[in-house]
């Protein structure tokens, strides 16, 4: 399998090169040169890790990663999940199923991809005799998932920038209580946007990039999208023809559903759930891509107004024309508003915080199920957009309710408890440094902190 850039002007690479490259040299995102079909026997019930090896292999084939090594890394990655089914499918009422993607080490769906991606990085870097410094900016879930992916890996250091005082207690503690020499937490005196601005400036510094081997593990990384295809295939194998609803911010999760469908999974429709940051819902309804100011919501991991993975779908809908994609993205960046092509497989709805709380409360009252606010946005959108009531509706549950206990308690009166492996989180010692939102200060910190 070879990969091409959505902007058509970057070198064609294999899976392992794309893994480490992140963004393509022309500013585009890497996508497979062609879409493989689902592997033979995909409908047969079997362990999640086995299905993952089969589904992922066509995307990996021809790179430096042989099949037995892929299978071993997949088995290790999903061995860290605390449920035997890895991503269990739960029927919460007739015709409505939830796929729980939050049984990994940090209780959110990002573990499904990052537990594998951290291992893929480590293996490829060991093979090359290289090391890298992963730097991420986080508003909450990404930071802890990236730390859990990198902790103790000999080829990696991880530096996480979070906005001081602006992430939840659980989220901060999940990052700052990890005690390892290759984990570096920084509280930036500023907002999440300040963290992202510092991050962008660091990546633009070619000298630093070379000296510390700067690398990203963000949601545009192709391997993250690939790993997410698997649970759509698993759900379609279990449910047959279905619709799937997905709470979305960066479009990474729902893009994996589009790819699973393209590969042959019988997914009749894909429902996008947005919070008040609804650029994707407006795109589905009008075709216009218009970015707006980000507003904070109860589902902070979807407080995004530029959905970076959307470019991969737009490239497809533009007939895989890299020049046309580059032109569209350029106009979007400069004007903040363009007409984009659409795909009728998507439906979408946006829920504000009041509607999100109402879904959590109603679901709990009728079924006893506790949904986190992100999951509730997806379930609420599914109710509003269902096109085929005769088919099962599968909703992706992207976070454990205990990760957002305040919202869940407000809606239901119940404060969900953390699972056993995190029960003493509030008592564990924290370790982090505080820095101003200043590129020079963060650069000096990184050069001093990382192992070479
Ligand atoms: C990151 C995240 C999302 C959004 O995922 P995208 O890939 O950005 O669409 C949804 N829910 C939770 C809990 C998340 O952490």
Tab-separated table of C-alpha atoms and ligand atoms in Angstrom:
chain	number	residue	atom	x	y	z
A	1	UNK	CA	0.000	0.000	0.000
A	2	UNK	CA	1.254	3.450	-0.950
A	3	UNK	CA	0.011	6.782	0.380
A	4	UNK	CA	-0.577	10.035	-1.501
A	5	UNK	CA	-1.084	13.548	-0.168
A	6	UNK	CA	-4.497	15.220	-0.417
A	7	UNK	CA	-2.715	18.185	-1.989
A	8	UNK	CA	-0.975	16.102	-4.625
A	9	UNK	CA	2.538	17.505	-4.316
A	10	UNK	CA	4.293	15.414	-1.676
A	11	UNK	CA	6.342	12.226	-2.113
A	12	UNK	CA	4.397	8.944	-2.234
A	13	UNK	CA	5.205	6.997	0.968
A	14	UNK	CA	4.514	3.641	2.614
A	15	UNK	CA	2.740	3.053	5.947
A	16	UNK	CA	5.806	3.326	8.189
A	17	UNK	CA	6.989	6.564	6.566
A	18	UNK	CA	3.502	8.079	6.768
A	19	UNK	CA	3.333	7.084	10.441
A	20	UNK	CA	6.387	9.180	11.307
A	21	UNK	CA	5.729	11.985	8.801
A	22	UNK	CA	2.355	13.135	10.187
A	23	UNK	CA	1.535	16.054	7.903
A	24	UNK	CA	2.667	15.727	4.257
A	25	UNK	CA	5.402	18.069	3.004
A	26	UNK	CA	2.882	20.006	0.852
A	27	UNK	CA	0.663	20.699	3.889
A	28	UNK	CA	-1.804	17.960	2.934
A	29	UNK	CA	-2.789	14.740	4.698
A	30	UNK	CA	-1.788	11.264	3.599
A	31	UNK	CA	-4.469	8.867	2.315
A	32	UNK	CA	-4.136	5.370	0.796
A	33	UNK	CA	-3.607	5.354	-2.962
A	34	UNK	CA	-6.684	3.096	-3.236
A	35	UNK	CA	-9.289	1.811	-0.767
A	36	UNK	CA	-8.938	-1.876	0.100
A	37	UNK	CA	-12.007	-4.114	0.590
A	38	UNK	CA	-12.766	-5.751	3.939
A	39	UNK	CA	-10.781	-8.948	4.600
A	40	UNK	CA	-12.456	-12.318	3.902
A	41	UNK	CA	-14.434	-13.583	6.885
A	42	UNK	CA	-14.827	-10.163	8.510
A	43	UNK	CA	-18.375	-11.044	9.669
A	44	UNK	CA	-17.233	-13.996	11.771
A	45	UNK	CA	-17.228	-13.418	15.521
A	46	UNK	CA	-13.703	-13.475	16.978
A	47	UNK	CA	-11.430	-11.594	19.356
A	48	UNK	CA	-11.089	-7.860	18.652
A	49	UNK	CA	-7.295	-8.007	18.236
A	50	UNK	CA	-7.583	-10.717	15.566
A	51	UNK	CA	-10.110	-8.692	13.600
A	52	UNK	CA	-7.857	-5.632	13.965
A	53	UNK	CA	-4.869	-7.471	12.456
A	54	UNK	CA	-6.943	-8.563	9.451
A	55	UNK	CA	-8.596	-5.182	8.871
A	56	UNK	CA	-5.337	-3.232	9.228
A	57	UNK	CA	-3.054	-5.470	7.197
A	58	UNK	CA	-3.988	-4.120	3.694
A	59	UNK	CA	-3.059	-0.611	4.905
A	60	UNK	CA	0.309	-1.784	6.261
A	61	UNK	CA	1.354	-4.255	3.560
A	62	UNK	CA	4.555	-3.414	1.706
A	63	UNK	CA	6.078	-1.355	4.539
A	64	UNK	CA	8.820	-2.314	7.008
A	65	UNK	CA	6.203	-3.813	9.350
A	66	UNK	CA	5.689	-7.525	8.673
A	67	UNK	CA	2.361	-9.217	9.442
A	68	UNK	CA	3.530	-11.130	12.563
A	69	UNK	CA	4.884	-7.879	14.066
A	70	UNK	CA	1.603	-6.067	13.361
A	71	UNK	CA	-0.333	-8.885	15.034
A	72	UNK	CA	1.924	-8.776	18.075
A	73	UNK	CA	1.621	-4.982	18.490
A	74	UNK	CA	-2.157	-5.134	18.071
A	75	UNK	CA	-2.401	-7.884	20.708
A	76	UNK	CA	-0.274	-5.842	23.137
A	77	UNK	CA	-2.235	-2.634	22.482
A	78	UNK	CA	-5.635	-4.167	23.122
A	79	UNK	CA	-4.319	-6.218	26.027
A	80	UNK	CA	-4.210	-2.930	27.977
A	81	UNK	CA	-8.025	-2.595	27.828
A	82	UNK	CA	-9.967	-3.626	30.909
A	83	UNK	CA	-12.829	-5.331	29.045
A	84	UNK	CA	-12.409	-8.750	27.369
A	85	UNK	CA	-14.260	-7.521	24.246
A	86	UNK	CA	-11.985	-4.416	24.104
A	87	UNK	CA	-14.786	-2.284	22.581
A	88	UNK	CA	-17.947	-4.009	23.870
A	89	UNK	CA	-21.286	-3.597	22.091
A	90	UNK	CA	-24.113	-2.953	24.567
A	91	UNK	CA	-27.810	-2.934	23.609
A	92	UNK	CA	-29.372	-0.234	25.787
A	93	UNK	CA	-32.868	-0.449	24.329
A	94	UNK	CA	-34.390	-2.349	21.397
A	95	UNK	CA	-32.788	-1.094	18.202
A	96	UNK	CA	-30.242	1.134	20.006
A	97	UNK	CA	-26.717	-0.131	20.679
A	98	UNK	CA	-23.681	1.572	22.104
A	99	UNK	CA	-20.086	0.638	21.284
A	100	UNK	CA	-18.053	1.481	24.388
A	101	UNK	CA	-14.708	2.844	23.221
A	102	UNK	CA	-13.590	3.929	26.704
A	103	UNK	CA	-12.140	0.784	28.288
A	104	UNK	CA	-8.520	1.772	27.620
A	105	UNK	CA	-6.068	3.212	30.167
A	106	UNK	CA	-7.318	6.840	30.015
A	107	UNK	CA	-11.075	6.204	29.646
A	108	UNK	CA	-11.624	7.859	26.248
A	109	UNK	CA	-11.738	6.568	22.680
A	110	UNK	CA	-8.346	8.064	21.812
A	111	UNK	CA	-6.737	5.069	23.549
A	112	UNK	CA	-8.100	2.730	20.844
A	113	UNK	CA	-5.835	4.401	18.301
A	114	UNK	CA	-2.981	5.685	20.468
A	115	UNK	CA	-2.248	2.450	22.347
A	116	UNK	CA	-1.409	1.003	18.937
A	117	UNK	CA	0.237	4.115	17.482
A	118	UNK	CA	2.710	4.477	20.403
A	119	UNK	CA	3.825	0.884	19.821
A	120	UNK	CA	4.076	1.399	16.057
A	121	UNK	CA	6.285	4.474	16.591
A	122	UNK	CA	8.532	2.646	19.050
A	123	UNK	CA	9.022	-0.362	16.791
A	124	UNK	CA	9.816	1.680	13.683
A	125	UNK	CA	12.187	3.999	15.586
A	126	UNK	CA	14.027	1.040	17.144
A	127	UNK	CA	14.428	-0.453	13.677
A	128	UNK	CA	15.890	2.831	12.427
A	129	UNK	CA	17.992	3.436	15.538
A	130	UNK	CA	16.314	6.814	16.031
A	131	UNK	CA	14.399	8.574	18.773
A	132	UNK	CA	11.710	11.235	18.767
A	133	UNK	CA	10.179	13.874	20.998
A	134	UNK	CA	6.406	13.895	20.759
A	135	UNK	CA	4.892	17.286	21.598
A	136	UNK	CA	1.134	17.690	21.951
A	137	UNK	CA	-1.183	20.485	23.024
A	138	UNK	CA	-4.280	19.285	24.832
A	139	UNK	CA	-7.580	20.618	26.080
A	140	UNK	CA	-8.065	17.359	27.993
A	141	UNK	CA	-8.278	13.852	26.533
A	142	UNK	CA	-5.457	13.860	23.980
A	143	UNK	CA	-2.733	14.592	26.530
A	144	UNK	CA	-3.396	11.669	28.816
A	145	UNK	CA	-3.886	9.279	25.884
A	146	UNK	CA	-0.571	10.407	24.336
A	147	UNK	CA	1.219	9.975	27.682
A	148	UNK	CA	-0.248	6.487	28.121
A	149	UNK	CA	0.897	5.677	24.576
A	150	UNK	CA	4.502	6.833	25.155
A	151	UNK	CA	5.245	6.143	28.834
A	152	UNK	CA	8.367	4.028	29.308
A	153	UNK	CA	9.016	3.619	25.550
A	154	UNK	CA	12.783	3.805	25.029
A	155	UNK	CA	12.643	5.721	21.731
A	156	UNK	CA	10.183	8.412	22.813
A	157	UNK	CA	9.928	11.460	25.048
A	158	UNK	CA	6.529	13.105	25.351
A	159	UNK	CA	5.922	16.748	26.219
A	160	UNK	CA	2.308	17.746	26.888
A	161	UNK	CA	1.193	21.379	27.013
A	162	UNK	CA	-2.098	21.971	28.816
A	163	UNK	CA	-3.712	25.323	29.672
A	164	UNK	CA	-3.129	25.942	33.400
A	165	UNK	CA	-6.353	25.741	35.401
A	166	UNK	CA	-8.458	25.074	32.317
A	167	UNK	CA	-8.644	21.287	32.212
A	168	UNK	CA	-10.780	19.238	34.587
A	169	UNK	CA	-9.261	17.774	37.748
A	170	UNK	CA	-9.561	14.205	36.499
A	171	UNK	CA	-8.030	15.155	33.158
A	172	UNK	CA	-5.073	16.984	34.751
A	173	UNK	CA	-4.375	14.234	37.255
A	174	UNK	CA	-4.463	11.578	34.550
A	175	UNK	CA	-1.524	13.411	32.971
A	176	UNK	CA	0.440	14.724	35.915
A	177	UNK	CA	0.439	11.616	38.121
A	178	UNK	CA	2.328	9.523	35.558
A	179	UNK	CA	5.807	9.220	37.018
A	180	UNK	CA	8.291	8.409	34.259
A	181	UNK	CA	11.519	9.945	32.992
A	182	UNK	CA	10.199	10.330	29.444
A	183	UNK	CA	6.959	12.129	30.411
A	184	UNK	CA	7.048	15.947	30.711
A	185	UNK	CA	3.906	17.892	31.661
A	186	UNK	CA	3.759	21.649	31.215
A	187	UNK	CA	0.946	23.895	32.430
A	188	UNK	CA	0.949	26.903	30.116
A	189	UNK	CA	-0.242	30.180	31.618
A	190	UNK	CA	-2.874	30.800	28.955
A	191	UNK	CA	-5.684	29.176	26.990
A	192	UNK	CA	-5.738	26.062	24.818
A	193	UNK	CA	-5.340	28.333	21.779
A	194	UNK	CA	-2.133	29.716	23.345
A	195	UNK	CA	-0.875	26.128	23.738
A	196	UNK	CA	-1.625	25.449	20.082
A	197	UNK	CA	0.123	28.640	18.981
A	198	UNK	CA	3.252	27.647	20.944
A	199	UNK	CA	3.076	24.163	19.420
A	200	UNK	CA	2.836	25.544	15.880
A	201	UNK	CA	5.818	27.835	16.481
A	202	UNK	CA	7.873	24.911	17.853
A	203	UNK	CA	7.137	22.796	14.765
A	204	UNK	CA	8.061	25.728	12.512
A	205	UNK	CA	11.544	25.868	14.129
A	206	UNK	CA	13.630	23.612	11.864
A	207	UNK	CA	16.652	23.737	14.197
A	208	UNK	CA	14.678	22.499	17.179
A	209	UNK	CA	12.907	19.922	15.027
A	210	UNK	CA	16.266	18.396	14.115
A	211	UNK	CA	17.905	18.699	17.531
A	212	UNK	CA	15.165	16.911	19.490
A	213	UNK	CA	13.463	14.958	16.677
A	214	UNK	CA	10.160	16.750	17.056
A	215	UNK	CA	7.184	14.626	16.015
A	216	UNK	CA	3.383	14.798	16.279
A	217	UNK	CA	0.866	12.149	17.261
A	218	UNK	CA	-2.219	14.292	16.609
A	219	UNK	CA	-5.489	13.215	15.057
A	220	UNK	CA	-4.371	13.835	11.483
A	221	UNK	CA	-1.910	10.921	11.817
A	222	UNK	CA	-3.102	8.298	9.331
A	223	UNK	CA	-2.387	5.370	11.667
A	224	UNK	CA	-4.859	6.799	14.187
A	225	UNK	CA	-7.619	6.914	11.579
A	226	UNK	CA	-6.753	3.390	10.408
A	227	UNK	CA	-6.985	1.917	13.916
A	228	UNK	CA	-10.474	3.397	14.283
A	229	UNK	CA	-11.827	1.558	11.215
A	230	UNK	CA	-11.786	-1.697	13.173
A	231	UNK	CA	-14.618	-0.998	15.629
A	232	UNK	CA	-16.968	0.033	12.839
A	233	UNK	CA	-16.302	-3.314	11.144
A	234	UNK	CA	-16.806	-5.107	14.465
A	235	UNK	CA	-20.142	-3.322	15.041
A	236	UNK	CA	-21.375	-4.018	11.512
A	237	UNK	CA	-20.390	-7.679	11.885
A	238	UNK	CA	-22.431	-7.925	15.089
A	239	UNK	CA	-25.469	-5.841	14.033
A	240	UNK	CA	-25.685	-6.357	10.272
A	241	UNK	CA	-27.070	-3.439	8.271
A	242	UNK	CA	-27.156	-0.421	10.566
A	243	UNK	CA	-26.820	3.305	10.944
A	244	UNK	CA	-23.952	4.651	13.080
A	245	UNK	CA	-23.952	7.889	15.102
A	246	UNK	CA	-20.670	9.547	16.097
A	247	UNK	CA	-19.920	12.535	18.317
A	248	UNK	CA	-17.344	14.423	16.299
A	249	UNK	CA	-14.927	17.338	16.523
A	250	UNK	CA	-11.939	16.818	14.249
A	251	UNK	CA	-13.852	14.447	11.921
A	252	UNK	CA	-11.294	11.707	12.668
A	253	UNK	CA	-13.681	9.226	14.200
A	254	UNK	CA	-16.511	9.536	11.664
A	255	UNK	CA	-14.010	9.494	8.774
A	256	UNK	CA	-12.987	6.000	9.890
A	257	UNK	CA	-16.673	5.033	9.623
A	258	UNK	CA	-16.839	6.391	6.092
A	259	UNK	CA	-13.768	4.286	5.215
A	260	UNK	CA	-15.278	1.136	6.782
A	261	UNK	CA	-18.400	1.694	4.668
A	262	UNK	CA	-16.301	2.301	1.578
A	263	UNK	CA	-14.536	-1.017	2.297
A	264	UNK	CA	-17.896	-2.792	2.279
A	265	UNK	CA	-19.272	-2.633	5.845
A	266	UNK	CA	-23.106	-2.439	5.588
A	267	UNK	CA	-23.395	1.009	7.202
A	268	UNK	CA	-26.507	2.633	5.767
A	269	UNK	CA	-25.969	6.102	7.156
A	270	UNK	CA	-23.490	8.047	9.302
A	271	UNK	CA	-24.919	10.547	11.779
A	272	UNK	CA	-22.607	13.342	12.924
A	273	UNK	CA	-23.292	14.724	16.402
A	274	UNK	CA	-21.932	18.226	17.096
A	275	UNK	CA	-22.087	20.348	20.206
A	276	UNK	CA	-22.571	24.099	19.702
A	277	UNK	CA	-19.333	24.126	17.710
A	278	UNK	CA	-21.265	22.911	14.698
A	279	UNK	CA	-19.211	23.587	11.558
A	280	UNK	CA	-19.735	19.984	10.404
A	281	UNK	CA	-23.489	20.047	10.964
A	282	UNK	CA	-23.744	23.244	8.945
A	283	UNK	CA	-21.654	21.648	6.182
A	284	UNK	CA	-23.972	18.609	6.029
A	285	UNK	CA	-27.076	20.798	5.909
A	286	UNK	CA	-25.924	23.565	3.539
A	287	UNK	CA	-22.657	22.544	1.875
A	288	UNK	CA	-21.032	25.691	3.241
A	289	UNK	CA	-17.867	25.416	5.338
A	290	UNK	CA	-17.883	28.446	7.591
A	291	UNK	CA	-15.651	28.566	10.648
A	292	UNK	CA	-16.941	30.354	13.710
A	293	UNK	CA	-15.608	31.246	17.147
A	294	UNK	CA	-15.037	28.246	19.451
A	295	UNK	CA	-17.412	28.249	22.433
A	296	UNK	CA	-16.739	26.115	25.521
A	297	UNK	CA	-19.265	23.297	26.099
A	298	UNK	CA	-19.873	20.294	28.360
A	299	UNK	CA	-18.184	18.141	25.673
A	300	UNK	CA	-14.805	19.928	25.531
A	301	UNK	CA	-13.069	17.358	23.332
A	302	UNK	CA	-15.327	18.517	20.496
A	303	UNK	CA	-14.833	22.257	20.993
A	304	UNK	CA	-13.315	22.653	17.545
A	305	UNK	CA	-14.243	24.812	14.558
A	306	UNK	CA	-11.681	23.583	12.030
A	307	UNK	CA	-12.040	19.834	11.567
A	308	UNK	CA	-8.613	18.872	10.285
A	309	UNK	CA	-9.501	15.370	9.064
A	310	UNK	CA	-12.326	16.723	6.920
A	311	UNK	CA	-9.750	17.405	4.213
A	312	UNK	CA	-9.367	13.672	3.618
A	313	UNK	CA	-13.058	13.349	2.743
A	314	UNK	CA	-13.149	16.546	0.689
A	315	UNK	CA	-10.247	15.145	-1.386
A	316	UNK	CA	-12.376	12.062	-2.161
A	317	UNK	CA	-15.447	14.123	-2.991
A	318	UNK	CA	-13.331	16.277	-5.332
A	319	UNK	CA	-12.445	13.145	-7.324
A	320	UNK	CA	-9.007	12.803	-5.648
A	321	UNK	CA	-7.872	16.019	-7.322
A	322	UNK	CA	-4.988	17.332	-5.188
A	323	UNK	CA	-4.838	20.720	-6.894
A	324	UNK	CA	-8.576	21.294	-6.360
A	325	UNK	CA	-8.250	20.237	-2.705
A	326	UNK	CA	-5.289	22.569	-2.144
A	327	UNK	CA	-7.239	25.404	-3.750
A	328	UNK	CA	-10.348	24.759	-1.598
A	329	UNK	CA	-8.348	24.537	1.651
A	330	UNK	CA	-6.392	27.681	0.746
A	331	UNK	CA	-9.596	29.644	0.159
A	332	UNK	CA	-11.088	28.291	3.385
A	333	UNK	CA	-8.009	29.409	5.338
A	334	UNK	CA	-7.997	32.918	3.866
A	335	UNK	CA	-11.766	33.582	3.673
A	336	UNK	CA	-13.057	31.405	6.549
A	337	UNK	CA	-15.973	30.411	4.338
A	338	UNK	CA	-16.265	28.231	1.188
A	339	UNK	CA	-18.738	25.942	-0.573
A	340	UNK	CA	-17.589	22.319	-0.177
A	341	UNK	CA	-18.794	19.124	-1.839
A	342	UNK	CA	-21.076	16.874	0.252
A	343	UNK	CA	-21.796	13.153	0.595
A	344	UNK	CA	-25.467	12.176	1.196
A	345	UNK	CA	-24.424	9.317	3.499
A	346	UNK	CA	-24.009	11.876	6.297
A	347	UNK	CA	-26.798	13.336	8.399
A	348	UNK	CA	-26.030	15.716	11.260
A	349	UNK	CA	-27.462	17.526	14.248
A	350	UNK	CA	-26.092	19.905	16.848
A	351	UNK	CA	-26.995	19.817	20.553
A	352	UNK	CA	-26.411	22.626	23.020
A	353	UNK	CA	-25.517	21.931	26.663
A	354	UNK	CA	-29.152	21.902	27.829
A	355	UNK	CA	-30.104	19.352	25.152
A	356	UNK	CA	-27.027	17.269	26.032
A	357	UNK	CA	-28.000	17.153	29.720
A	358	UNK	CA	-31.584	16.269	28.719
A	359	UNK	CA	-30.325	13.271	26.699
A	360	UNK	CA	-28.195	12.042	29.628
A	361	UNK	CA	-31.149	12.400	32.010
A	362	UNK	CA	-33.720	10.816	29.694
A	363	UNK	CA	-31.491	7.890	28.762
A	364	UNK	CA	-30.723	7.210	32.405
A	365	UNK	CA	-34.387	7.425	33.427
A	366	UNK	CA	-35.578	5.028	30.720
A	367	UNK	CA	-32.690	2.534	30.529
A	368	UNK	CA	-30.402	3.051	33.541
A	369	UNK	CA	-27.477	3.761	31.191
A	370	UNK	CA	-25.053	6.550	32.139
A	371	UNK	CA	-23.654	8.374	29.100
A	372	UNK	CA	-20.899	10.979	29.199
A	373	UNK	CA	-21.681	14.351	27.507
A	374	UNK	CA	-19.809	13.487	24.266
A	375	UNK	CA	-21.638	10.189	23.911
A	376	UNK	CA	-24.922	11.976	24.681
A	377	UNK	CA	-24.363	14.408	21.801
A	378	UNK	CA	-24.086	11.411	19.454
A	379	UNK	CA	-27.162	9.689	20.879
A	380	UNK	CA	-29.171	12.918	20.720
A	381	UNK	CA	-28.164	13.448	17.089
A	382	UNK	CA	-29.069	9.827	16.304
A	383	UNK	CA	-32.612	10.418	17.576
A	384	UNK	CA	-33.003	13.568	15.512
A	385	UNK	CA	-31.525	12.158	12.302
A	386	UNK	CA	-32.582	8.519	12.173
A	387	UNK	CA	-33.539	7.706	8.590
A	388	UNK	CA	-34.139	3.952	8.855
A	389	UNK	CA	-36.025	3.135	12.083
A	390	UNK	CA	-36.177	-0.462	10.841
A	391	UNK	CA	-32.365	-0.786	11.173
A	392	UNK	CA	-30.320	-0.895	14.379
A	393	UNK	CA	-28.780	2.436	15.393
A	394	UNK	CA	-25.230	2.065	16.712
A	395	UNK	CA	-23.909	4.986	18.808
A	396	UNK	CA	-20.212	5.326	19.610
A	397	UNK	CA	-19.562	5.982	23.309
A	398	UNK	CA	-16.313	7.970	23.317
A	399	UNK	CA	-15.699	8.621	27.028
A	400	UNK	CA	-16.370	6.930	30.354
A	401	UNK	CA	-19.012	8.872	32.340
A	402	UNK	CA	-16.576	9.187	35.285
A	403	UNK	CA	-14.318	11.322	33.104
A	404	UNK	CA	-16.994	14.064	33.100
A	405	UNK	CA	-18.646	13.488	36.485
A	406	UNK	CA	-19.967	17.044	36.980
A	407	UNK	CA	-22.173	16.985	33.879
A	408	UNK	CA	-23.403	13.468	34.573
A	409	UNK	CA	-24.245	14.377	38.162
A	410	UNK	CA	-26.079	17.526	37.063
A	411	UNK	CA	-28.236	15.473	34.696
A	412	UNK	CA	-28.892	12.394	36.829
A	413	UNK	CA	-27.941	13.134	40.448
A	414	UNK	CA	-25.445	10.280	40.245
A	415	UNK	CA	-21.705	10.878	40.449
A	416	UNK	CA	-20.110	8.041	38.465
A	417	UNK	CA	-17.089	6.394	40.102
A	418	UNK	CA	-13.738	5.928	38.401
A	419	UNK	CA	-12.833	2.324	37.547
A	420	UNK	CA	-10.636	0.449	40.037
A	421	UNK	CA	-7.313	1.185	38.299
A	422	UNK	CA	-7.881	4.932	38.774
A	423	UNK	CA	-9.796	4.877	42.074
A	424	UNK	CA	-6.918	6.504	44.024
A	425	UNK	CA	-6.190	9.131	41.343
A	426	UNK	CA	-6.962	12.040	43.692
A	427	UNK	CA	-4.321	10.830	46.191
A	428	UNK	CA	-1.456	10.292	43.737
A	429	UNK	CA	1.336	12.892	43.720
A	430	UNK	CA	1.299	15.288	40.762
A	431	UNK	CA	4.319	16.457	38.813
A	432	UNK	CA	4.318	19.302	36.311
A	433	UNK	CA	6.080	22.525	35.446
A	434	UNK	CA	4.438	25.897	34.860
A	435	UNK	CA	5.622	28.073	31.978
A	436	UNK	CA	4.432	31.312	30.364
A	437	UNK	CA	2.784	31.082	26.918
A	438	UNK	CA	6.126	31.957	25.378
A	439	UNK	CA	7.837	29.999	22.602
A	440	UNK	CA	11.394	30.708	23.782
A	441	UNK	CA	10.614	29.491	27.307
A	442	UNK	CA	8.981	26.267	26.066
A	443	UNK	CA	11.782	25.664	23.571
A	444	UNK	CA	14.430	25.977	26.300
A	445	UNK	CA	12.399	23.666	28.562
A	446	UNK	CA	12.164	20.970	25.896
A	447	UNK	CA	15.874	21.129	25.072
A	448	UNK	CA	16.685	20.710	28.751
A	449	UNK	CA	14.157	18.010	29.515
A	450	UNK	CA	14.375	15.423	26.777
A	451	UNK	CA	16.828	12.558	26.568
A	452	UNK	CA	19.002	12.456	23.460
B	1	LIG	C1	-11.454	13.448	20.830
B	1	LIG	C2	-12.824	13.111	21.293
B	1	LIG	C3	-13.948	13.215	20.453
B	1	LIG	C4	-13.855	13.758	19.031
B	1	LIG	O1	-13.164	12.917	18.173
B	1	LIG	P1	-12.743	13.412	16.708
B	1	LIG	O2	-11.876	12.369	16.165
B	1	LIG	O3	-12.054	14.719	16.928
B	1	LIG	O4	-13.999	13.561	15.947
B	1	LIG	C5	-15.176	12.840	20.941
B	1	LIG	N1	-15.321	12.401	22.215
B	1	LIG	C6	-14.274	12.295	23.055
B	1	LIG	C7	-14.513	11.840	24.446
B	1	LIG	C8	-12.994	12.630	22.626
B	1	LIG	O5	-11.955	12.528	23.484
